[in-house]
């Protein structure tokens, strides 16, 4: 909800009448995330600036939402079109059926991709058949990026049925410009306890380079790969530390391994949106070494917005759109420590100057709430024109 609500608010600001139907309000009141292994509530008002309703307030997590009440909500709202954000969850399936039953045009803006999950030949064939049927029933689909558009094209969706609505984060949640970096960097370093030593004998940088990992500390995200890569860099004389922003089942194992390799490491735990800018500005670059299941990777948007070069695996869905090797980072082979090391070295060689940070911000500029909302408004206008 924290990623979608700002886009809907922007759509409303553009003059489109919007009502958002959520399965539950657990993102607002707080919930326990199974993979984070922590309970939290977002510290921003996710309902401000738009009309919205919650169908199952008793549901306490994503897994508990069923879609009960969608039909009644559609009868009361009588929408010109319905924007759906997925097709696999029971809530999405129920919404799809109820919209088709009422002949309401469907717009689909989902995390569509072919790379994130490895399937057998048979499962791929069955999935393709099901998705072709779903996409034929949609009035328009809204690709969120390059891999999303490639997926739709592969399954026969014509170009005239696609309207781009790029994946994005809420820029208003952050303090991301150079002035903010100047004011927040020392503050963030003090908060994390990562003051620079300021001296060294070997290596390519005069101070410790701090790499940020932000996300769930789980196997599919690959934080252990980053630890091994940094251990190798240290053997080569680089002074490198890691800040882990997040929690999860691998935390104890990662702490143990960092101690064995004598890697300076900070485990900051879950950090809410209002505190993230300090963390980003305190670090020098960002790494997302996911093994699989990374349909996009919105933390990469956040890192680039703050001017951090990024090193990501090929499994990260946004790589073709946001990680342009000559401008803001490097892409490495999924699951390969040596390849991750080479990607980090590349960023080290290119440096962390203010000009580089500005280039990072320019790369992510069109993946904003403004551009995402513009795509949705265009789709609605096309529906209105028939």
XYZ file of C-alpha atoms in Angstrom:
386
model
C 0.000 0.000 0.000
C 2.845 2.413 0.813
C 4.033 2.248 -2.808
C 0.651 2.426 -4.553
C -1.172 5.050 -2.457
C 1.078 7.982 -3.530
C 0.399 7.162 -7.190
C -3.374 7.144 -6.637
C -3.073 10.455 -4.776
C -1.251 11.930 -7.756
C -3.973 10.624 -10.106
C -6.562 12.410 -7.959
C -4.487 15.618 -8.078
C -4.595 15.396 -11.883
C -8.360 15.642 -11.740
C -9.390 12.029 -12.258
C -12.160 10.914 -9.844
C -10.609 8.066 -7.857
C -11.867 5.703 -5.198
C -9.449 3.091 -3.935
C -10.749 -0.260 -2.684
C -8.315 -2.008 -0.341
C -8.708 -5.568 0.881
C -7.801 -4.544 4.445
C -6.330 -1.694 6.470
C -3.483 -3.655 8.095
C -0.871 -1.501 6.313
C -2.374 1.536 8.053
C -2.908 0.166 11.559
C 0.197 -2.044 11.643
C 0.891 -5.727 11.107
C 3.518 -8.442 11.437
C 5.478 -9.245 8.293
C 6.382 -12.933 8.114
C 9.686 -12.490 6.216
C 10.800 -9.396 8.133
C 9.981 -11.235 11.342
C 8.858 -7.910 12.796
C 5.717 -5.891 13.503
C 5.422 -2.323 12.265
C 3.120 0.373 10.909
C 4.012 2.898 8.206
C 4.573 6.363 9.614
C 2.867 8.260 6.776
C -0.832 8.856 6.156
C -1.540 6.449 3.302
C -5.154 7.566 2.857
C -4.650 11.327 2.577
C -5.879 13.060 -0.571
C -8.192 10.359 -1.917
C -11.399 8.523 -1.216
C -10.850 4.933 -0.123
C -12.569 2.028 1.596
C -11.388 -1.133 3.339
C -13.348 -4.331 2.788
C -12.016 -6.689 5.465
C -10.734 -4.748 8.494
C -10.536 -8.006 10.427
C -7.813 -9.340 8.089
C -4.445 -8.896 9.764
C -2.083 -9.699 6.903
C -1.750 -10.057 3.138
C -2.409 -13.788 3.392
C -5.745 -13.308 5.204
C -7.386 -11.037 2.611
C -10.043 -12.851 0.538
C -11.756 -10.200 -1.568
C -15.057 -10.487 0.253
C -17.279 -7.496 -0.511
C -15.742 -6.442 -3.839
C -18.983 -6.976 -5.770
C -20.960 -4.774 -3.402
C -18.291 -2.067 -3.536
C -18.382 -2.046 -7.355
C -22.195 -1.775 -7.326
C -21.992 1.233 -5.015
C -19.146 2.994 -6.844
C -20.261 2.158 -10.421
C -16.799 2.957 -11.843
C -16.035 3.924 -15.410
C -13.059 1.536 -15.245
C -11.261 -0.559 -12.637
C -7.488 -0.612 -12.151
C -6.240 -3.982 -10.861
C -2.719 -4.528 -9.500
C -2.366 -8.286 -9.883
C -3.975 -11.528 -10.985
C -2.832 -14.282 -8.608
C -3.989 -13.301 -5.106
C -7.598 -14.256 -4.132
C -8.393 -10.527 -3.867
C -7.216 -9.951 -7.452
C -9.075 -12.984 -8.785
C -12.306 -11.921 -7.093
C -11.940 -8.360 -8.427
C -11.353 -9.653 -11.961
C -14.440 -11.882 -11.899
C -16.694 -9.211 -10.418
C -15.551 -6.600 -12.956
C -16.136 -8.958 -15.880
C -19.566 -9.848 -14.513
C -20.518 -6.159 -14.537
C -18.781 -5.432 -17.862
C -16.494 -2.871 -16.213
C -13.376 -2.188 -18.363
C -10.275 -3.560 -16.631
C -6.910 -1.802 -16.545
C -4.061 -4.026 -15.330
C -0.932 -2.571 -13.709
C 0.846 -5.562 -12.205
C 4.380 -6.819 -11.516
C 4.458 -8.771 -14.766
C 7.721 -10.412 -15.803
C 9.147 -13.692 -17.065
C 12.488 -13.710 -15.258
C 11.652 -13.752 -11.543
C 10.634 -17.407 -11.059
C 12.094 -20.544 -12.663
C 9.351 -22.991 -13.689
C 9.149 -26.312 -15.468
C 8.204 -26.433 -19.145
C 4.688 -27.619 -18.269
C 4.111 -24.928 -15.646
C 5.307 -22.273 -18.075
C 2.864 -23.482 -20.730
C -0.037 -23.492 -18.274
C 0.908 -20.048 -16.972
C 1.141 -18.628 -20.497
C -2.275 -20.039 -21.397
C -3.890 -18.568 -18.291
C -2.280 -15.141 -18.746
C -3.221 -14.913 -22.434
C -6.855 -15.402 -21.382
C -6.576 -12.771 -18.646
C -4.871 -10.196 -20.881
C -7.453 -10.653 -23.645
C -10.139 -9.710 -21.121
C -8.348 -6.499 -20.082
C -9.210 -3.266 -21.871
C -5.638 -2.005 -21.430
C -2.472 -3.146 -19.677
C 0.031 -0.765 -18.074
C 3.655 -2.004 -18.264
C 5.773 -0.916 -15.289
C 9.082 -1.226 -17.148
C 11.058 -2.943 -19.905
C 10.663 -6.534 -18.719
C 6.968 -5.964 -18.102
C 6.447 -4.723 -21.653
C 8.499 -7.623 -23.053
C 6.288 -10.053 -21.122
C 3.068 -8.590 -22.528
C 4.498 -8.525 -26.038
C 5.598 -12.166 -25.810
C 2.051 -13.184 -24.860
C 0.517 -11.410 -27.815
C -0.700 -8.140 -26.301
C -0.728 -5.550 -29.123
C 1.187 -2.304 -28.690
C -1.972 -0.195 -28.924
C -3.309 -1.983 -25.846
C -0.331 -0.914 -23.674
C 0.110 2.352 -21.759
C 3.323 2.816 -19.763
C 2.982 3.503 -16.031
C 6.499 3.097 -14.569
C 7.113 1.631 -11.121
C 8.103 4.251 -8.612
C 8.477 5.352 -5.007
C 6.992 8.403 -3.319
C 9.560 11.170 -3.733
C 7.830 13.331 -1.131
C 8.774 10.781 1.556
C 12.476 11.561 1.175
C 15.104 14.304 1.436
C 17.273 13.312 -1.487
C 19.083 16.277 -3.041
C 22.704 17.342 -2.486
C 21.741 19.897 0.155
C 19.989 17.158 2.110
C 23.025 14.906 1.760
C 25.238 17.620 3.216
C 22.965 18.092 6.202
C 21.995 14.457 6.851
C 25.162 12.448 6.077
C 26.981 13.146 9.350
C 23.735 12.722 11.262
C 23.114 9.347 9.632
C 26.680 8.153 10.248
C 26.398 9.074 13.907
C 23.078 7.250 14.158
C 24.621 4.119 12.649
C 27.957 4.475 14.404
C 30.008 4.303 11.194
C 32.515 7.106 11.522
C 35.314 6.920 8.929
C 38.848 6.084 10.012
C 40.288 8.575 7.547
C 43.520 6.647 6.934
C 44.640 3.518 5.111
C 47.659 2.039 3.393
C 46.168 0.061 0.483
C 43.031 0.239 -1.637
C 41.521 2.801 -3.978
C 39.709 5.111 -1.530
C 41.026 7.144 1.428
C 38.049 6.291 3.662
C 35.898 3.294 4.437
C 33.294 2.669 1.742
C 29.909 1.792 3.233
C 27.614 -0.421 1.181
C 23.900 -0.398 1.965
C 21.650 -3.440 1.731
C 17.983 -2.587 2.328
C 15.364 -5.323 2.442
C 14.386 -8.572 4.075
C 17.314 -10.639 5.310
C 16.216 -13.812 3.545
C 18.000 -16.256 1.244
C 16.303 -15.178 -1.995
C 17.522 -11.582 -1.476
C 21.154 -12.762 -1.310
C 22.598 -10.708 1.598
C 25.047 -13.558 2.263
C 26.454 -13.120 -1.262
C 27.223 -9.493 -0.451
C 29.033 -10.511 2.743
C 31.251 -12.947 0.846
C 31.979 -10.343 -1.846
C 32.989 -7.740 0.728
C 35.171 -10.304 2.486
C 37.054 -10.815 -0.759
C 37.421 -7.056 -1.288
C 38.921 -6.717 2.164
C 41.506 -9.378 1.343
C 42.508 -7.191 -1.611
C 43.058 -4.185 0.645
C 39.758 -2.312 0.327
C 38.252 -0.854 3.499
C 34.582 -1.735 3.142
C 31.674 -1.953 5.568
C 28.046 -3.013 5.214
C 24.886 -1.455 6.599
C 21.963 -3.892 6.698
C 18.659 -2.042 6.814
C 15.978 -4.645 7.516
C 15.487 -7.867 9.419
C 14.766 -11.500 8.719
C 15.670 -15.125 9.348
C 19.293 -14.795 8.159
C 20.286 -12.033 10.584
C 22.142 -14.245 13.090
C 23.984 -16.090 10.337
C 25.018 -12.809 8.676
C 26.304 -11.377 11.961
C 28.344 -14.521 12.594
C 29.876 -14.476 9.115
C 30.731 -10.761 9.294
C 32.548 -11.396 12.573
C 34.475 -14.317 11.042
C 35.577 -12.198 8.066
C 36.180 -9.125 10.290
C 33.804 -7.036 8.171
C 32.542 -3.820 9.802
C 28.769 -4.294 9.774
C 25.768 -2.449 11.174
C 22.393 -4.136 11.545
C 19.925 -1.251 11.708
C 16.754 -3.371 11.741
C 13.529 -2.164 10.180
C 13.617 1.591 9.438
C 10.406 3.439 8.643
C 10.122 5.795 5.679
C 10.743 8.978 7.627
C 14.173 7.703 8.722
C 15.398 6.257 5.442
C 17.021 9.357 3.941
C 19.532 9.516 6.783
C 20.494 5.902 6.126
C 20.898 6.359 2.370
C 22.995 9.516 2.738
C 25.234 7.873 5.346
C 26.250 5.204 2.807
C 28.218 5.396 -0.438
C 26.620 2.800 -2.689
C 23.782 0.303 -2.708
C 23.731 -3.417 -3.472
C 20.779 -5.724 -4.142
C 22.207 -9.222 -4.855
C 18.892 -11.094 -5.177
C 18.985 -14.709 -6.326
C 15.362 -14.819 -7.573
C 11.839 -13.509 -7.055
C 12.749 -9.818 -7.513
C 10.062 -8.689 -9.944
C 11.242 -5.065 -9.689
C 13.195 -3.919 -6.612
C 11.827 -0.528 -5.536
C 14.709 -0.061 -3.084
C 16.845 0.527 -6.186
C 14.586 3.482 -7.059
C 15.113 4.823 -3.543
C 18.896 4.429 -3.689
C 19.242 6.173 -7.062
C 16.925 8.949 -5.926
C 19.394 9.616 -3.096
C 22.301 9.599 -5.538
C 23.791 6.222 -4.619
C 25.325 4.133 -7.421
C 23.817 0.639 -7.414
C 25.151 -2.873 -7.943
C 22.389 -5.403 -8.629
C 22.099 -8.976 -9.841
C 20.519 -9.945 -13.152
C 17.563 -11.273 -11.140
C 16.491 -7.738 -10.196
C 13.597 -6.746 -12.441
C 14.439 -3.050 -12.755
C 18.012 -3.688 -13.948
C 17.359 -2.987 -17.674
C 15.612 0.288 -16.861
C 17.562 1.775 -13.963
C 21.043 0.254 -13.845
C 22.729 1.703 -16.887
C 26.285 0.514 -16.448
C 28.010 3.610 -17.773
C 25.953 5.967 -15.658
C 24.991 4.684 -12.247
C 26.240 1.218 -11.382
C 26.703 -2.363 -12.485
C 24.765 -5.577 -13.093
C 26.306 -8.918 -12.114
C 25.508 -12.589 -12.647
C 22.957 -13.865 -10.119
C 24.364 -16.062 -7.361
C 28.011 -15.450 -8.344
C 30.218 -13.899 -5.668
C 33.096 -13.204 -8.095
C 30.751 -11.375 -10.442
C 29.428 -9.288 -7.538
C 33.009 -8.411 -6.579
C 33.712 -7.185 -10.115
C 30.544 -5.059 -10.075
C 31.551 -3.439 -6.783
C 35.082 -2.815 -8.049
C 33.674 -1.109 -11.121
C 31.704 1.325 -8.986
C 34.722 1.898 -6.737
C 36.844 2.817 -9.778
C 34.258 5.277 -11.076
C 34.052 7.053 -7.729
C 31.364 8.735 -5.662
C 31.515 12.355 -6.797
C 28.520 14.713 -6.679
C 28.324 14.602 -10.492
C 27.878 10.837 -10.290
C 25.131 11.202 -7.710
C 23.321 13.673 -9.926
C 23.499 11.246 -12.843
C 21.890 8.589 -10.635
C 19.018 10.935 -9.843
C 18.548 11.753 -13.519
C 18.288 8.068 -14.443
C 15.405 7.484 -12.018
C 13.645 10.816 -12.666
C 11.089 9.403 -15.130
C 10.223 6.550 -12.751
C 8.205 8.889 -10.565
C 4.683 9.180 -9.197
C 4.068 11.914 -11.767
C 4.860 9.639 -14.733
C 3.091 6.633 -13.198
C -0.078 8.639 -12.560
C 0.081 10.181 -16.028
C -0.041 6.686 -17.532
C -3.107 5.760 -15.479
C -4.900 8.982 -16.419
C -4.121 8.396 -20.095
C -5.538 4.873 -19.849
C -8.745 6.158 -18.236
C -9.091 8.850 -20.899
C -8.729 6.223 -23.627
C -11.491 4.188 -21.993
C -13.686 7.294 -21.873
C -13.098 7.876 -25.591
C -14.085 4.273 -26.279
